[in-house]
Amino acid sequence: MSSKLTKVPEGTGILEVPVQGLEWTKLYVLRLKAGEKVSLGEEERETGCLLGTGRIEIDGKHVLGPRNEIFNSKPWGLYIPPGKKVEISAIDNSELVFATVKSEPNSAEVAVIYPSEIERRVVGTHNWRRYVTQVIDKRVGARHIIMGETVNPPGNWSSYPPHKHDKHNPPYEWKMEEVYLYRLNPPTGFGFQRMYTEEGDMDEVYTITDNTALPITRGYHPVVAAPGYSLYYLWVLAGEDPVNIPRDDVKHTWVKWAEQIIKEL
């Protein structure tokens, strides 16, 4: 396995995913058996959580789930600002993915995000059609993190046309680091992740398998699922002022214009 591509740890409890090279972000998987409890929240970091599977209770007040699978459903989300703590109790065997990001104290409150409050958008068309759900962002008080999910149908591309967000040039591009955590259905499948720069000093391709993670600190980064396998990835964007407006590779922006024609046929 490439040194950048990381296997998600097995086991239960809070498990850090050992991705390298990220300035802002730490990524974790939380697996709990029914009846187990854990406390989340840090003084100088904000936390975003997405429910993968199962059913949990937050501070004895809010129930997230049940969520039985990730490929055809919208998630429940949880945002914890710096300096706040929440107790998570597993009602059923459950798995969450959460990220913590450097932040400063603020007046935001803990926020629970329900599937009915978020949109699962269809982005692209033909063999670059995918389903994108943005869950955590400034709408819930987040300062330095944006978090969501993307699902590629079998054989389809996403992050396409290829885009990047490694330079701060508003309103055309915001500088943010990113990390992807991948799942496949069936789990024996695979996909490919390319990362490249305009200058040509980086052009790397990674074979994506189930339960792997990859940091993205610069360059364009399209991803494709192998035929026969749906590819899911949870993504976390982080930076000083994250806005989900990337810059497309100008060599491939014609694809967006072609979308309009294809949709009208």
mmCIF file of C-alpha atoms in Angstrom:
data_model
loop_
_atom_site.group_PDB
_atom_site.id
_atom_site.type_symbol
_atom_site.label_atom_id
_atom_site.label_comp_id
_atom_site.label_asym_id
_atom_site.label_seq_id
_atom_site.Cartn_x
_atom_site.Cartn_y
_atom_site.Cartn_z
ATOM 1 C CA MET A 1 0.000 0.000 0.000
ATOM 2 C CA SER A 2 1.259 3.485 -0.828
ATOM 3 C CA SER A 3 2.677 5.480 2.070
ATOM 4 C CA LYS A 4 -0.074 8.080 1.572
ATOM 5 C CA LEU A 5 -2.929 5.565 1.398
ATOM 6 C CA THR A 6 -3.832 4.345 4.880
ATOM 7 C CA LYS A 7 -5.836 1.357 6.050
ATOM 8 C CA VAL A 8 -8.621 2.181 8.512
ATOM 9 C CA PRO A 9 -7.906 0.391 11.823
ATOM 10 C CA GLU A 10 -10.021 -2.549 12.940
ATOM 11 C CA GLY A 11 -11.418 -2.997 16.420
ATOM 12 C CA THR A 12 -13.767 -1.059 18.692
ATOM 13 C CA GLY A 13 -13.650 2.223 20.568
ATOM 14 C CA ILE A 14 -12.062 5.426 19.282
ATOM 15 C CA LEU A 15 -9.588 4.552 16.518
ATOM 16 C CA GLU A 16 -7.414 7.222 14.914
ATOM 17 C CA VAL A 17 -6.913 6.815 11.168
ATOM 18 C CA PRO A 18 -3.172 7.479 10.711
ATOM 19 C CA VAL A 19 -3.288 9.795 7.695
ATOM 20 C CA GLN A 20 -0.119 11.834 7.221
ATOM 21 C CA GLY A 21 0.639 15.377 6.093
ATOM 22 C CA LEU A 22 -2.494 17.190 7.278
ATOM 23 C CA GLU A 23 -2.078 20.491 9.122
ATOM 24 C CA TRP A 24 -5.633 20.976 10.382
ATOM 25 C CA THR A 25 -7.351 17.613 10.509
ATOM 26 C CA LYS A 26 -7.337 14.417 12.545
ATOM 27 C CA LEU A 27 -9.627 11.584 11.436
ATOM 28 C CA TYR A 28 -11.183 8.874 13.615
ATOM 29 C CA VAL A 29 -13.535 5.912 13.440
ATOM 30 C CA LEU A 30 -15.701 5.226 16.491
ATOM 31 C CA ARG A 31 -17.173 1.742 16.875
ATOM 32 C CA LEU A 32 -19.419 1.015 19.833
ATOM 33 C CA LYS A 33 -21.319 -2.068 20.918
ATOM 34 C CA ALA A 34 -24.887 -1.639 22.127
ATOM 35 C CA GLY A 35 -24.856 -0.112 25.600
ATOM 36 C CA GLU A 36 -21.361 1.372 25.383
ATOM 37 C CA LYS A 37 -20.748 5.075 25.951
ATOM 38 C CA VAL A 38 -18.027 7.577 25.084
ATOM 39 C CA SER A 39 -17.469 11.313 25.480
ATOM 40 C CA LEU A 40 -16.394 13.473 22.515
ATOM 41 C CA GLY A 41 -15.246 17.087 22.320
ATOM 42 C CA GLU A 42 -11.971 18.998 22.744
ATOM 43 C CA GLU A 43 -10.964 22.406 24.064
ATOM 44 C CA GLU A 44 -9.158 23.774 21.014
ATOM 45 C CA ARG A 45 -10.625 21.660 18.235
ATOM 46 C CA GLU A 46 -14.072 21.480 16.657
ATOM 47 C CA THR A 47 -15.522 18.071 15.895
ATOM 48 C CA GLY A 48 -17.700 16.853 13.046
ATOM 49 C CA CYS A 49 -19.329 13.396 13.178
ATOM 50 C CA LEU A 50 -21.298 11.397 10.613
ATOM 51 C CA LEU A 51 -23.246 8.288 11.577
ATOM 52 C CA GLY A 52 -22.212 5.367 9.408
ATOM 53 C CA THR A 53 -24.380 2.561 10.720
ATOM 54 C CA GLY A 54 -26.385 1.832 13.834
ATOM 55 C CA ARG A 55 -28.280 4.030 16.276
ATOM 56 C CA ILE A 56 -26.939 6.307 19.008
ATOM 57 C CA GLU A 57 -28.202 8.752 21.610
ATOM 58 C CA ILE A 58 -26.611 12.157 22.276
ATOM 59 C CA ASP A 59 -26.611 13.425 25.888
ATOM 60 C CA GLY A 60 -29.739 11.386 26.590
ATOM 61 C CA LYS A 61 -31.782 13.736 24.393
ATOM 62 C CA HIS A 62 -31.294 13.179 20.666
ATOM 63 C CA VAL A 63 -31.408 9.873 18.792
ATOM 64 C CA LEU A 64 -29.384 9.541 15.602
ATOM 65 C CA GLY A 65 -30.363 6.642 13.374
ATOM 66 C CA PRO A 66 -31.115 3.964 12.684
ATOM 67 C CA ARG A 67 -28.912 3.931 9.613
ATOM 68 C CA ASN A 68 -28.499 0.511 8.067
ATOM 69 C CA GLU A 69 -26.201 1.280 5.142
ATOM 70 C CA ILE A 70 -24.309 4.229 3.627
ATOM 71 C CA PHE A 71 -24.695 3.827 -0.137
ATOM 72 C CA ASN A 72 -28.354 4.776 -0.573
ATOM 73 C CA SER A 73 -29.182 6.877 2.471
ATOM 74 C CA LYS A 74 -28.506 10.280 3.974
ATOM 75 C CA PRO A 75 -26.544 10.472 7.224
ATOM 76 C CA TRP A 76 -27.232 11.952 10.617
ATOM 77 C CA GLY A 77 -24.567 14.469 11.620
ATOM 78 C CA LEU A 78 -23.238 15.981 14.834
ATOM 79 C CA TYR A 79 -21.189 19.156 15.270
ATOM 80 C CA ILE A 80 -19.332 19.851 18.537
ATOM 81 C CA PRO A 81 -17.712 23.290 18.909
ATOM 82 C CA PRO A 82 -14.441 23.805 20.812
ATOM 83 C CA GLY A 83 -14.810 23.571 24.561
ATOM 84 C CA LYS A 84 -18.031 21.536 24.475
ATOM 85 C CA LYS A 85 -18.483 17.848 25.340
ATOM 86 C CA VAL A 86 -21.198 15.365 24.459
ATOM 87 C CA GLU A 87 -21.896 11.842 25.669
ATOM 88 C CA ILE A 88 -22.612 9.308 22.954
ATOM 89 C CA SER A 89 -24.485 6.153 23.951
ATOM 90 C CA ALA A 90 -24.876 3.276 21.503
ATOM 91 C CA ILE A 91 -28.442 1.960 21.342
ATOM 92 C CA ASP A 92 -27.391 -0.627 18.741
ATOM 93 C CA ASN A 93 -23.960 -1.684 17.529
ATOM 94 C CA SER A 94 -22.849 1.502 15.797
ATOM 95 C CA GLU A 95 -20.082 3.088 13.766
ATOM 96 C CA LEU A 96 -19.363 6.797 13.355
ATOM 97 C CA VAL A 97 -16.601 8.624 11.557
ATOM 98 C CA PHE A 98 -15.504 11.872 13.130
ATOM 99 C CA ALA A 99 -12.885 14.501 12.434
ATOM 100 C CA THR A 100 -11.387 17.105 14.732
ATOM 101 C CA VAL A 101 -10.005 20.340 13.319
ATOM 102 C CA LYS A 102 -7.932 23.105 14.902
ATOM 103 C CA SER A 103 -10.206 25.913 16.024
ATOM 104 C CA GLU A 104 -10.683 28.679 18.554
ATOM 105 C CA PRO A 105 -13.371 29.199 21.214
ATOM 106 C CA ASN A 106 -16.607 30.556 19.772
ATOM 107 C CA SER A 107 -20.266 30.975 20.612
ATOM 108 C CA ALA A 108 -21.511 28.014 18.549
ATOM 109 C CA GLU A 109 -23.644 25.331 20.180
ATOM 110 C CA VAL A 110 -23.702 21.582 19.736
ATOM 111 C CA ALA A 111 -25.771 20.838 16.629
ATOM 112 C CA VAL A 112 -27.533 17.649 15.558
ATOM 113 C CA ILE A 113 -28.191 17.397 11.817
ATOM 114 C CA TYR A 114 -31.059 15.171 10.667
ATOM 115 C CA PRO A 115 -31.413 13.614 7.193
ATOM 116 C CA SER A 116 -34.539 15.700 6.574
ATOM 117 C CA GLU A 117 -32.435 18.867 6.929
ATOM 118 C CA ILE A 118 -29.891 18.052 4.229
ATOM 119 C CA GLU A 119 -30.006 17.432 0.498
ATOM 120 C CA ARG A 120 -28.571 14.467 -1.369
ATOM 121 C CA ARG A 121 -27.711 16.142 -4.672
ATOM 122 C CA VAL A 122 -27.253 14.486 -8.041
ATOM 123 C CA VAL A 123 -24.096 16.013 -9.517
ATOM 124 C CA GLY A 124 -22.981 15.439 -13.103
ATOM 125 C CA THR A 125 -24.569 13.102 -15.611
ATOM 126 C CA HIS A 126 -23.872 9.942 -17.617
ATOM 127 C CA ASN A 127 -20.741 8.193 -16.288
ATOM 128 C CA TRP A 128 -19.728 11.129 -14.092
ATOM 129 C CA ARG A 129 -23.042 11.181 -12.196
ATOM 130 C CA ARG A 130 -22.654 10.885 -8.424
ATOM 131 C CA TYR A 131 -24.583 11.648 -5.239
ATOM 132 C CA VAL A 132 -23.213 14.330 -2.927
ATOM 133 C CA THR A 133 -24.435 15.162 0.581
ATOM 134 C CA GLN A 134 -22.874 18.103 2.432
ATOM 135 C CA VAL A 135 -23.708 17.781 6.119
ATOM 136 C CA ILE A 136 -21.515 19.991 8.316
ATOM 137 C CA ASP A 137 -20.565 23.551 7.371
ATOM 138 C CA LYS A 138 -21.070 27.153 8.479
ATOM 139 C CA ARG A 139 -24.825 26.640 8.631
ATOM 140 C CA VAL A 140 -24.402 24.790 11.940
ATOM 141 C CA GLY A 141 -21.726 27.120 13.308
ATOM 142 C CA ALA A 142 -18.636 25.290 12.028
ATOM 143 C CA ARG A 143 -15.652 27.599 11.577
ATOM 144 C CA HIS A 144 -12.926 25.526 9.944
ATOM 145 C CA ILE A 145 -14.547 22.266 8.795
ATOM 146 C CA ILE A 146 -16.863 21.105 6.018
ATOM 147 C CA MET A 147 -17.900 17.455 6.026
ATOM 148 C CA GLY A 148 -20.009 15.249 3.791
ATOM 149 C CA GLU A 149 -20.372 12.113 1.687
ATOM 150 C CA THR A 150 -20.147 11.204 -1.997
ATOM 151 C CA VAL A 151 -21.303 7.984 -3.674
ATOM 152 C CA ASN A 152 -20.152 6.948 -7.153
ATOM 153 C CA PRO A 153 -22.380 4.405 -8.918
ATOM 154 C CA PRO A 154 -20.440 1.499 -10.456
ATOM 155 C CA GLY A 155 -18.033 2.658 -13.164
ATOM 156 C CA ASN A 156 -18.650 6.346 -12.487
ATOM 157 C CA TRP A 157 -16.350 9.280 -11.790
ATOM 158 C CA SER A 158 -16.581 12.029 -9.184
ATOM 159 C CA SER A 159 -14.584 15.118 -8.264
ATOM 160 C CA TYR A 160 -15.050 15.588 -11.998
ATOM 161 C CA PRO A 161 -14.213 17.695 -13.894
ATOM 162 C CA PRO A 162 -11.034 17.429 -11.834
ATOM 163 C CA HIS A 163 -10.868 20.187 -9.233
ATOM 164 C CA LYS A 164 -8.446 21.482 -6.628
ATOM 165 C CA HIS A 165 -8.405 23.810 -3.621
ATOM 166 C CA ASP A 166 -4.748 24.392 -2.760
ATOM 167 C CA LYS A 167 -4.511 28.171 -3.343
ATOM 168 C CA HIS A 168 -6.405 30.987 -1.641
ATOM 169 C CA ASN A 169 -7.847 33.035 -4.500
ATOM 170 C CA PRO A 170 -11.432 34.060 -3.629
ATOM 171 C CA PRO A 171 -13.954 34.055 -5.170
ATOM 172 C CA TYR A 172 -12.522 31.424 -7.540
ATOM 173 C CA GLU A 173 -10.779 29.065 -5.135
ATOM 174 C CA TRP A 174 -10.423 28.611 -1.364
ATOM 175 C CA LYS A 175 -7.385 26.914 0.134
ATOM 176 C CA MET A 176 -8.339 23.776 2.052
ATOM 177 C CA GLU A 177 -6.812 20.433 2.876
ATOM 178 C CA GLU A 178 -8.973 17.344 2.492
ATOM 179 C CA VAL A 179 -9.115 13.700 3.462
ATOM 180 C CA TYR A 180 -11.183 10.903 1.909
ATOM 181 C CA LEU A 181 -12.288 7.744 3.710
ATOM 182 C CA TYR A 182 -13.430 5.101 1.202
ATOM 183 C CA ARG A 183 -15.922 2.234 1.358
ATOM 184 C CA LEU A 184 -16.939 -0.115 -1.462
ATOM 185 C CA ASN A 185 -20.024 -2.210 -2.160
ATOM 186 C CA PRO A 186 -19.417 -5.114 -2.457
ATOM 187 C CA PRO A 187 -16.383 -4.603 -0.185
ATOM 188 C CA THR A 188 -14.166 -6.723 -2.452
ATOM 189 C CA GLY A 189 -14.245 -3.946 -5.056
ATOM 190 C CA PHE A 190 -11.782 -1.234 -5.957
ATOM 191 C CA GLY A 191 -11.464 2.165 -7.557
ATOM 192 C CA PHE A 192 -8.746 4.583 -8.601
ATOM 193 C CA GLN A 193 -7.805 7.982 -7.220
ATOM 194 C CA ARG A 194 -5.624 10.300 -9.283
ATOM 195 C CA MET A 195 -3.822 13.358 -7.859
ATOM 196 C CA TYR A 196 -1.943 15.695 -10.199
ATOM 197 C CA THR A 197 -0.839 19.308 -10.608
ATOM 198 C CA GLU A 198 -0.862 21.708 -13.538
ATOM 199 C CA GLU A 199 2.887 22.103 -13.208
ATOM 200 C CA GLY A 200 3.403 18.367 -13.643
ATOM 201 C CA ASP A 201 5.503 17.936 -10.496
ATOM 202 C CA MET A 202 2.940 15.462 -9.135
ATOM 203 C CA ASP A 203 0.932 12.815 -10.963
ATOM 204 C CA GLU A 204 -0.007 9.906 -8.729
ATOM 205 C CA VAL A 205 -2.610 7.143 -9.001
ATOM 206 C CA TYR A 206 -3.807 5.084 -6.033
ATOM 207 C CA THR A 207 -5.747 1.823 -6.055
ATOM 208 C CA ILE A 208 -8.612 2.378 -3.637
ATOM 209 C CA THR A 209 -9.930 -0.556 -1.628
ATOM 210 C CA ASP A 210 -12.532 -0.824 1.119
ATOM 211 C CA ASN A 211 -11.770 0.924 4.420
ATOM 212 C CA THR A 212 -8.849 3.040 3.257
ATOM 213 C CA ALA A 213 -8.156 6.760 3.632
ATOM 214 C CA LEU A 214 -6.095 9.274 1.671
ATOM 215 C CA PRO A 215 -5.000 12.844 2.510
ATOM 216 C CA ILE A 216 -5.306 15.443 -0.254
ATOM 217 C CA THR A 217 -3.179 18.523 0.348
ATOM 218 C CA ARG A 218 -2.720 19.793 -3.201
ATOM 219 C CA GLY A 219 -3.554 19.140 -6.816
ATOM 220 C CA TYR A 220 -6.564 17.964 -8.786
ATOM 221 C CA HIS A 221 -8.068 14.717 -7.489
ATOM 222 C CA PRO A 222 -10.676 12.853 -9.610
ATOM 223 C CA VAL A 223 -11.804 9.407 -8.462
ATOM 224 C CA VAL A 224 -13.491 6.514 -10.290
ATOM 225 C CA ALA A 225 -15.253 3.315 -9.204
ATOM 226 C CA ALA A 226 -14.579 0.027 -10.973
ATOM 227 C CA PRO A 227 -17.549 -1.429 -12.908
ATOM 228 C CA GLY A 228 -19.744 -3.535 -10.640
ATOM 229 C CA TYR A 229 -18.815 -1.683 -7.445
ATOM 230 C CA SER A 230 -20.321 1.377 -5.781
ATOM 231 C CA LEU A 231 -17.703 3.661 -4.257
ATOM 232 C CA TYR A 232 -18.520 5.756 -1.175
ATOM 233 C CA TYR A 233 -16.211 8.274 0.363
ATOM 234 C CA LEU A 234 -16.625 10.456 3.403
ATOM 235 C CA TRP A 235 -14.767 13.719 2.914
ATOM 236 C CA VAL A 236 -13.497 16.379 5.286
ATOM 237 C CA LEU A 237 -12.394 19.829 4.107
ATOM 238 C CA ALA A 238 -10.533 22.076 6.540
ATOM 239 C CA GLY A 239 -8.780 25.422 6.457
ATOM 240 C CA GLU A 240 -8.712 28.980 7.738
ATOM 241 C CA ASP A 241 -11.947 29.959 5.983
ATOM 242 C CA PRO A 242 -13.341 26.886 4.215
ATOM 243 C CA VAL A 243 -15.791 27.488 1.388
ATOM 244 C CA ASN A 244 -16.658 24.574 -0.892
ATOM 245 C CA ILE A 245 -15.765 26.348 -4.138
ATOM 246 C CA PRO A 246 -12.877 24.513 -5.832
ATOM 247 C CA ARG A 247 -11.127 25.415 -9.081
ATOM 248 C CA ASP A 248 -11.753 23.088 -12.028
ATOM 249 C CA ASP A 249 -8.991 22.019 -14.393
ATOM 250 C CA VAL A 250 -9.608 24.282 -17.400
ATOM 251 C CA LYS A 251 -8.665 21.479 -19.800
ATOM 252 C CA HIS A 252 -11.780 19.593 -18.744
ATOM 253 C CA THR A 253 -14.360 22.269 -17.922
ATOM 254 C CA TRP A 254 -16.088 21.648 -21.271
ATOM 255 C CA VAL A 255 -17.593 18.570 -19.613
ATOM 256 C CA LYS A 256 -19.849 20.821 -17.511
ATOM 257 C CA TRP A 257 -21.191 22.471 -20.662
ATOM 258 C CA ALA A 258 -21.764 19.036 -22.201
ATOM 259 C CA GLU A 259 -23.880 18.110 -19.167
ATOM 260 C CA GLN A 260 -26.552 20.596 -20.171
ATOM 261 C CA ILE A 261 -26.749 19.190 -23.690
ATOM 262 C CA ILE A 262 -26.862 15.569 -22.506
ATOM 263 C CA LYS A 263 -29.620 16.339 -19.990
ATOM 264 C CA GLU A 264 -31.750 17.878 -22.740
ATOM 265 C CA LEU A 265 -31.479 14.886 -25.084
#
